[in-house]
Short mmCIF file of C-alpha atoms in Angstrom, two decimals:
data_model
loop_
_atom_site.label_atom_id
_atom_site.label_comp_id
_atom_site.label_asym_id
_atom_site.label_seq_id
_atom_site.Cartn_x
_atom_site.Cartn_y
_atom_site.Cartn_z
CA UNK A 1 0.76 24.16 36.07
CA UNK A 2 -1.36 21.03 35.10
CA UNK A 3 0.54 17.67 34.85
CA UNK A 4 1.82 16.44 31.44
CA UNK A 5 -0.43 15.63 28.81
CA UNK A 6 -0.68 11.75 28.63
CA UNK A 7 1.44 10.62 25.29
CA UNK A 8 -0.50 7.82 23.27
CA UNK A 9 0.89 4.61 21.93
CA UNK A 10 1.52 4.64 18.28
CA UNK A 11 -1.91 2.30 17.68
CA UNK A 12 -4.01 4.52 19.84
CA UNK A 13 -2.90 7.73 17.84
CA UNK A 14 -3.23 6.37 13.92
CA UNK A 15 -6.72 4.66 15.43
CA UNK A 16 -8.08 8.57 16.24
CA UNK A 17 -6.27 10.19 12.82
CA UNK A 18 -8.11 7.00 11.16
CA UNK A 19 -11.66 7.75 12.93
CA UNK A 20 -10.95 11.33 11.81
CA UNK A 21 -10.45 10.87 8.47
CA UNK A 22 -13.64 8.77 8.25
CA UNK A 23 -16.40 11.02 10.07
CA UNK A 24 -17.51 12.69 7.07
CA UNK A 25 -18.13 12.09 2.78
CA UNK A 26 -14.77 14.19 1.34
CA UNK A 27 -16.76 15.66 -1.60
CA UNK A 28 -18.80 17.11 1.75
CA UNK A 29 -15.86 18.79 2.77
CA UNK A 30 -14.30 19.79 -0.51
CA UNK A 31 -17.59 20.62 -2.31
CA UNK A 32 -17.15 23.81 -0.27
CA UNK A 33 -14.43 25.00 -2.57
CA UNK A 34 -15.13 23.51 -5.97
CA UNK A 35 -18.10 21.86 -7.91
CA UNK A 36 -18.31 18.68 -8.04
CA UNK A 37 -20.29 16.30 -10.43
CA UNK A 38 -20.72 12.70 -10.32
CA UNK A 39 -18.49 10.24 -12.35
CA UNK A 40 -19.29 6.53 -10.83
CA UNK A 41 -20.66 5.23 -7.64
CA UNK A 42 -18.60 6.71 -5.29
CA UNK A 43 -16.05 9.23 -7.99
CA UNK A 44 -16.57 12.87 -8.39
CA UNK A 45 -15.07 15.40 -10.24
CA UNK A 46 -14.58 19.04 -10.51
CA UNK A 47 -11.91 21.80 -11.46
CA UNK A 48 -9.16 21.66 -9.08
CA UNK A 49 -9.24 24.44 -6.03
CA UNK A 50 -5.32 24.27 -5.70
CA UNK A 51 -4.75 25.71 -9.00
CA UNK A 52 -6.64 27.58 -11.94
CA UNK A 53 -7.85 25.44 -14.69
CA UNK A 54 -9.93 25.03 -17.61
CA UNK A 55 -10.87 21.48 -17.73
CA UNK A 56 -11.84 19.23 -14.68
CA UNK A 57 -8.72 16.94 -13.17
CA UNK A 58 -9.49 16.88 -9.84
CA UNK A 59 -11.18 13.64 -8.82
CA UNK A 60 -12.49 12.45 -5.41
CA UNK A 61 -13.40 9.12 -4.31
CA UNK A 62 -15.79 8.79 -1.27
CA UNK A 63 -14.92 5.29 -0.88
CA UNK A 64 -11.94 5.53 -0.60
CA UNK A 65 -11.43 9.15 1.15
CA UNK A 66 -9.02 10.41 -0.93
CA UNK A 67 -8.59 12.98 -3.76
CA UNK A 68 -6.07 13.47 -6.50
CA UNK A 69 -5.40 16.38 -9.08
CA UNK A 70 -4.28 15.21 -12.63
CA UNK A 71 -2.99 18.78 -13.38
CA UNK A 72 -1.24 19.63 -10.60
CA UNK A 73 -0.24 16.25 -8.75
CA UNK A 74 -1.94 17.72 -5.59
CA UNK A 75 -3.57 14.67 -3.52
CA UNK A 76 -4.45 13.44 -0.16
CA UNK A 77 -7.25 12.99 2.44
CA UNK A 78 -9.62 15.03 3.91
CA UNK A 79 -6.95 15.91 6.35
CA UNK A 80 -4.85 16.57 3.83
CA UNK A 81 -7.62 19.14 2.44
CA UNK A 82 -7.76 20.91 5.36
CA UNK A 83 -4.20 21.57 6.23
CA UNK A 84 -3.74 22.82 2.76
CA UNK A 85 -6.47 24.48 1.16
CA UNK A 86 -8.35 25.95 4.57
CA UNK A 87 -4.10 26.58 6.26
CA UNK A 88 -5.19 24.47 8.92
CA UNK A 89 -2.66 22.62 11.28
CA UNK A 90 -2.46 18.62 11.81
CA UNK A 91 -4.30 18.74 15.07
CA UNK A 92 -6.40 21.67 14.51
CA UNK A 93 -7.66 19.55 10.77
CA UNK A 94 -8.02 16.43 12.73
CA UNK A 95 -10.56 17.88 15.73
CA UNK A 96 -12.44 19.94 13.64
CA UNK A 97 -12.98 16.32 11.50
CA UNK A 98 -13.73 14.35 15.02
CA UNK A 99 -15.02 16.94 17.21
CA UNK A 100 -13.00 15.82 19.66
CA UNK A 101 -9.06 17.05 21.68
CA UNK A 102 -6.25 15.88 19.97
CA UNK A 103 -4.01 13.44 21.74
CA UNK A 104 -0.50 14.49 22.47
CA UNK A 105 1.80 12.59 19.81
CA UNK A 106 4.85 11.17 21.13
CA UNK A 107 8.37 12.26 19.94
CA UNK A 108 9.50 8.27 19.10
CA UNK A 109 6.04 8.74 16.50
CA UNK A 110 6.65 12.21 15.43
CA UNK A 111 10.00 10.99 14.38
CA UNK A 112 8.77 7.36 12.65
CA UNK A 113 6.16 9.68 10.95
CA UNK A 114 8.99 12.24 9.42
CA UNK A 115 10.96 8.97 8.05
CA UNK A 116 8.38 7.67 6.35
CA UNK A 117 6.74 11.44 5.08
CA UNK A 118 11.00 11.38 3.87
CA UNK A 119 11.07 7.70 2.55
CA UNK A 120 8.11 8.71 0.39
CA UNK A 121 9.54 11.91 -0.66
CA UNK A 122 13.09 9.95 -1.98
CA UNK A 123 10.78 7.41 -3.90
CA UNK A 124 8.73 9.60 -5.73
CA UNK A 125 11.88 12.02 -6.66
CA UNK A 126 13.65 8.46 -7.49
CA UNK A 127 10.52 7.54 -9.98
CA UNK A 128 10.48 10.75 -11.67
CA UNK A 129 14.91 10.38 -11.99
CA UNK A 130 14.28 6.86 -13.25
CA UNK A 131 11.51 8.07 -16.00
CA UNK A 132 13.93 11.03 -16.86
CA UNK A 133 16.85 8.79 -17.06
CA UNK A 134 14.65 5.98 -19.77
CA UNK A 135 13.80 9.14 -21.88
CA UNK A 136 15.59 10.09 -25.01
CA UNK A 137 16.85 13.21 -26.61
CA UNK A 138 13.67 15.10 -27.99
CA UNK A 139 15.51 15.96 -31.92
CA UNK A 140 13.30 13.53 -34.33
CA UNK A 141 11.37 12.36 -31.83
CA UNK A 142 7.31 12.78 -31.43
CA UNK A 143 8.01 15.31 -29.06
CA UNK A 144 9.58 17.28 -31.78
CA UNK A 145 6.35 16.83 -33.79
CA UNK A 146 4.17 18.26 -30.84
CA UNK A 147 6.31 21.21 -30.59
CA UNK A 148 5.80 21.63 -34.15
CA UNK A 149 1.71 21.35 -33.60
CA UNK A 150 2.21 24.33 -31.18
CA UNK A 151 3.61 26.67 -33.91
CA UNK A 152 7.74 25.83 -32.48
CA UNK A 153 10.43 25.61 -34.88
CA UNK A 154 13.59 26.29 -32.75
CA UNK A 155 14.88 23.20 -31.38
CA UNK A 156 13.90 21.77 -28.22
CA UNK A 157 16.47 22.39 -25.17
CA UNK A 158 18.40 19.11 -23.77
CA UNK A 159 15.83 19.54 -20.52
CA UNK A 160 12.96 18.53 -22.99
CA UNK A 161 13.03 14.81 -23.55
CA UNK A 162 10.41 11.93 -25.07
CA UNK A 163 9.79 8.37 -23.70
CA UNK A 164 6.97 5.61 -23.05
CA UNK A 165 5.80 6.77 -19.72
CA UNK A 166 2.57 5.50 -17.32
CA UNK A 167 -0.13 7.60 -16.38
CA UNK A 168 -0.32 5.78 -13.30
CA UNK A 169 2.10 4.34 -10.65
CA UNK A 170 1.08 3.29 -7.26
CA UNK A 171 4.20 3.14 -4.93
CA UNK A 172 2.94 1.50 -2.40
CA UNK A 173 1.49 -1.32 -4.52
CA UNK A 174 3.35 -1.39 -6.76
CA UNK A 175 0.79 -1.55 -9.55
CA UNK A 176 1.56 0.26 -12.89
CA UNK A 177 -0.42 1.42 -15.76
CA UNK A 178 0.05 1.16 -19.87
CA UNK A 179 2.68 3.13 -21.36
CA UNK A 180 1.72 6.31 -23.61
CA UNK A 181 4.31 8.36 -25.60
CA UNK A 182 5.09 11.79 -23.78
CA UNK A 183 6.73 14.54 -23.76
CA UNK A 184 9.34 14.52 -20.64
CA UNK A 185 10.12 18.05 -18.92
CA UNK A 186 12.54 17.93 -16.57
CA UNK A 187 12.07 19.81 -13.41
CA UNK A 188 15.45 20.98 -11.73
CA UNK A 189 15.96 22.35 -7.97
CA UNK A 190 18.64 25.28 -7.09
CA UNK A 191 21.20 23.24 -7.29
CA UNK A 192 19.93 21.95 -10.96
CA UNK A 193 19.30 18.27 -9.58
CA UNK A 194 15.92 16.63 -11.46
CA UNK A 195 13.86 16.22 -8.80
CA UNK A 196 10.93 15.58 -10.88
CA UNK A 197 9.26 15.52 -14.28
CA UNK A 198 5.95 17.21 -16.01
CA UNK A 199 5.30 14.49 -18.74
CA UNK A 200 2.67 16.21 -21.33
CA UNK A 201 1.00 12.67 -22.75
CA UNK A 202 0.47 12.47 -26.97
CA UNK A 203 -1.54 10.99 -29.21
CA UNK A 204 -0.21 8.40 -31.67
CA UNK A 205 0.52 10.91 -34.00
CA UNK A 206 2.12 13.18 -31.40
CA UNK A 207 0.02 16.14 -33.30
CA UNK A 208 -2.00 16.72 -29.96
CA UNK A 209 -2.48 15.92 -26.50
CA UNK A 210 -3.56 12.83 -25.34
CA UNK A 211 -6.97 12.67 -24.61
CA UNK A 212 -8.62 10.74 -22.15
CA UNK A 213 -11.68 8.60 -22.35
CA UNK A 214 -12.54 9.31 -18.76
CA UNK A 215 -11.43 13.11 -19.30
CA UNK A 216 -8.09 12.80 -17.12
CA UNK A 217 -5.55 15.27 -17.67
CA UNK A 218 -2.87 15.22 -20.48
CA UNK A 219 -0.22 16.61 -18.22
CA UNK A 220 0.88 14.80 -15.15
CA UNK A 221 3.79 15.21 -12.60
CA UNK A 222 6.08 12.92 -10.66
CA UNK A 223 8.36 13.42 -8.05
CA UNK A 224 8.93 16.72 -6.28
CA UNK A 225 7.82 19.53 -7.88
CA UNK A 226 7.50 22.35 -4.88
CA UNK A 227 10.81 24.92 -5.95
CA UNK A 228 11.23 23.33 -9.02
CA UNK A 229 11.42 24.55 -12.53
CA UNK A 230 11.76 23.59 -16.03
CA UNK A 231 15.25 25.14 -17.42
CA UNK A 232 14.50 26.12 -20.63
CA UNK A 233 17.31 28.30 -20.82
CA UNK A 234 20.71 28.36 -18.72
CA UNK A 235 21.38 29.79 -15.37
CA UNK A 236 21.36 33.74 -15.66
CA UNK A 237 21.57 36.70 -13.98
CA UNK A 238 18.24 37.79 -15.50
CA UNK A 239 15.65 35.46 -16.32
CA UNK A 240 11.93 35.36 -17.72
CA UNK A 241 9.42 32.95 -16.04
CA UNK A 242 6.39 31.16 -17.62
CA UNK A 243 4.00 29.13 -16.23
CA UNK A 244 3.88 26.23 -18.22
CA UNK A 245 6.38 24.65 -21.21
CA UNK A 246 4.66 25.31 -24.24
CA UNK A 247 4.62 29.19 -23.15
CA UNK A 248 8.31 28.68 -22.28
CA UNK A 249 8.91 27.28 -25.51
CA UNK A 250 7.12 30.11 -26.81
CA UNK A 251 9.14 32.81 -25.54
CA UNK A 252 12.50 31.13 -25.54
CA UNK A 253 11.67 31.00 -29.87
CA UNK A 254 10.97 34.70 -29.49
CA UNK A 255 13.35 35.65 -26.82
CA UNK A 256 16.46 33.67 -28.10
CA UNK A 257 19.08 35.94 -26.22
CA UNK A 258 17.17 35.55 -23.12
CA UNK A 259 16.78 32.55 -20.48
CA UNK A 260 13.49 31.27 -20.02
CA UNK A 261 12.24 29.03 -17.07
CA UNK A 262 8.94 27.44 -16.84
CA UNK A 263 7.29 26.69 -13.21
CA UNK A 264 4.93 23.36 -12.91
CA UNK A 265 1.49 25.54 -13.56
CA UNK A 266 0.20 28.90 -12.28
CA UNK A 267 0.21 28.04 -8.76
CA UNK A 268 3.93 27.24 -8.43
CA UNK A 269 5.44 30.04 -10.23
CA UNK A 270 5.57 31.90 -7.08
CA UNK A 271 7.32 28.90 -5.47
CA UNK A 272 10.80 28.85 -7.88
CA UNK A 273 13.81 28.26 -5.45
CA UNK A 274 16.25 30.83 -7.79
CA UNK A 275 20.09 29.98 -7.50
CA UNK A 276 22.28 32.57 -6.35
CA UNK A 277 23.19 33.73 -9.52
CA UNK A 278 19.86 35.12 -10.68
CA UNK A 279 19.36 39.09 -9.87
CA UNK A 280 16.14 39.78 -11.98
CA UNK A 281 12.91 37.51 -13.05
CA UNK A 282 10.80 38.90 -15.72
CA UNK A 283 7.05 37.15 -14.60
CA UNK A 284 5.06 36.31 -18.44
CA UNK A 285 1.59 35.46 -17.21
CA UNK A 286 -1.30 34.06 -18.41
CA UNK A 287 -3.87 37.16 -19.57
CA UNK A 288 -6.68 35.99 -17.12
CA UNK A 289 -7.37 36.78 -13.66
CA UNK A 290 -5.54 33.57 -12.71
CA UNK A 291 -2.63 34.40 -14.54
CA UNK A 292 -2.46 38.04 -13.48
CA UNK A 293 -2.80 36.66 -9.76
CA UNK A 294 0.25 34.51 -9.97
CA UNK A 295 2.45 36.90 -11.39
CA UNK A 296 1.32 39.16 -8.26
CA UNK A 297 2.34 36.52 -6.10
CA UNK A 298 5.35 35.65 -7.54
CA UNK A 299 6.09 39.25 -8.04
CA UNK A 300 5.83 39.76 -4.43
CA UNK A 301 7.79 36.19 -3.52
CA UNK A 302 10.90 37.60 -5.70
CA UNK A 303 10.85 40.47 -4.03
CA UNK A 304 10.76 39.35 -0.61
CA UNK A 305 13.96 37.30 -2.10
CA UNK A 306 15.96 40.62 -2.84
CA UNK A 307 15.39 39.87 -6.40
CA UNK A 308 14.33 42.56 -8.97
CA UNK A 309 10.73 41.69 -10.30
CA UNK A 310 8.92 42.08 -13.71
CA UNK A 311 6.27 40.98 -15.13
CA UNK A 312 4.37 40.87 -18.78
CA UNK A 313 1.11 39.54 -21.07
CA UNK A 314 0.11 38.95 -24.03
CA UNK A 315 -2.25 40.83 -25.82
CA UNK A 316 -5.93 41.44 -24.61
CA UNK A 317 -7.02 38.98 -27.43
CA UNK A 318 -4.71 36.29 -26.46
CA UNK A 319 -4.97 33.98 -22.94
CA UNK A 320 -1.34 32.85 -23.33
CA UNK A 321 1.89 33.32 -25.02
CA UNK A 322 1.73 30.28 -27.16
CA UNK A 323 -2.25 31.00 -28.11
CA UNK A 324 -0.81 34.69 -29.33
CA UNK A 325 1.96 32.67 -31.46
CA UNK A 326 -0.35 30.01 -32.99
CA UNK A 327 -3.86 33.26 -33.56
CA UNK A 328 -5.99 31.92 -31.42
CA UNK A 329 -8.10 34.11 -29.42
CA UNK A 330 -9.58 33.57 -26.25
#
């Protein structure tokens, strides 16, 4: 056997993950997996590659290295692309980026590195508690009046609530943005702790999404989101799953005897951590290919669970639930 690879001092190890991360242009590397057009000096933007979407939220800055998804709250370096879009490990991300071996981490840094990865996690799940907790009841409220917009006249379920909420908060900084009116969707784990929120931002009027001048997306998320869902309905032994809240509230008007969840987007409906007492999930996709992939997914994910999977669509002539309540064709 060779003799024990050589374990680097803290400084020596972030100074190689630091060279790594700045060998190559990001949009480089993630222009492989999604378009990208110009928006600034060094900003691009492009449709997401973590999840499926209609309108661009996925911005990248080249200056500073790092991308962030509006839509789904995904974000990160190019490291960070790697290891989760291309299923690459840490070290295996980090040598492809350098082109050179990784050095051996030490167990006193491995271990500084999982407190802070878990200091980070408590203080975004204690943002999106403390935006959850400033939020009022939703009855008479402009999140009332947005459900309204979307063609939903049963009330709005205690999990649904409206505040003044940023569209941008920098922990590390500090730094926080202007307040806009939103809708505030809880986002509850096994246990039915919040451990995050899906605001959808409003206009004025709260008649319609906000919209932004640099074409950012109207729905953001906070906290952690990964297992979540929105509880639409109580805990059940049989519930029907939706990928999004205005579907949810869609279903849950049509459905009124039934309990309806709603996951945080297409991509994490697969991802619902169910509690014990749910036997059977009824899937209600999206009728695109992106939709119809999901519910294959999460099909598959609730059956690996011992759960008994189902799954349904709207009509041909309808994307979504909510399009099929309101007429409007795709």
């Amino acid at each position: 056997m060779g003799s024990p690879a050589k374990l680097l001092p803290e400084s020596e190890f972030r100074d190689f993950v630091e060279r790594a991360r700045d060998r190559h242009l990001l949009s480089h590397i993630v222009g492989r997996h999604t378009e990208l057009k110009k928006r600034g000096a060094r900003e691009l933007v492009g449709l997401c590659p973590f999840h499926s979407e209609r309108t661009p939220s996925f911005e990248v800055n080249d200056g500073k290295g790092t991308y962030h998804c509006h839509g789904c709250g995904k974000g990160g370096d190019a490291i960070t692309f790697l290891v989760e879009q291309e299923g690459m490990r840490f070290r295996e991300a980090v040598e492809v980026l350098l082109g050179e071996e990784f050095p051996v981490i030490s167990e006193e840094e491995r271990a500084q590195r999982k407190a802070e990865d878990e200091a980070m996690l408590r203080a975004r799940v204690d943002l999106a508690r403390e935006m959850w907790s400033r939020s009022v009841p939703a009855p008479g409220t402009l999140a009332e009046v947005y459900a309204r917009s979307r063609g939903i006249t049963a009330p709005l379920p205690a999990t649904i609530r409206f505040g003044g909420i940023p569209r941008y908060i920098n922990l590390q900084t500090g730094e926080v943005g202007r307040e806009y009116p939103a809708v505030v969707c809880a986002l509850q784990d096994a246990a039915g702790a919040v451990t995050g929120v899906q605001n959808i931002y409003l206009r004025a009027d709260g008649a319609g999404k906000y919209e932004s001048p640099r074409g950012g997306k109207a729905k953001l998320t906070f906290g952690s989101i990964v297992g979540s869902a929105m509880r639409l309905g109580p805990v059940a032994s049989h519930i029907v799953a939706v990928e999004g809240p205005e579907d949810g509230w869609t279903l849950m008007q049509r459905l009124p005897d039934k309990s309806v969840w709603a996951a945080c987007g297409t991509a994490l409906l697969s991802r619902i951590d169910w509690p014990a007492e749910v036997q059977s999930v009824c899937f209600a996709g999206d009728n695109n290919a992106a939709g119809r992939k999901a519910v294959e997914e999460a099909r598959d994910a609730a059956l690996a669970r011992g759960l008994r999977p189902g799954s349904a669509f709207p009509p041909e002539a309808y994307k979504d639930w909510n399009d099929e309540l309101r007429g409007v064709a795709a």
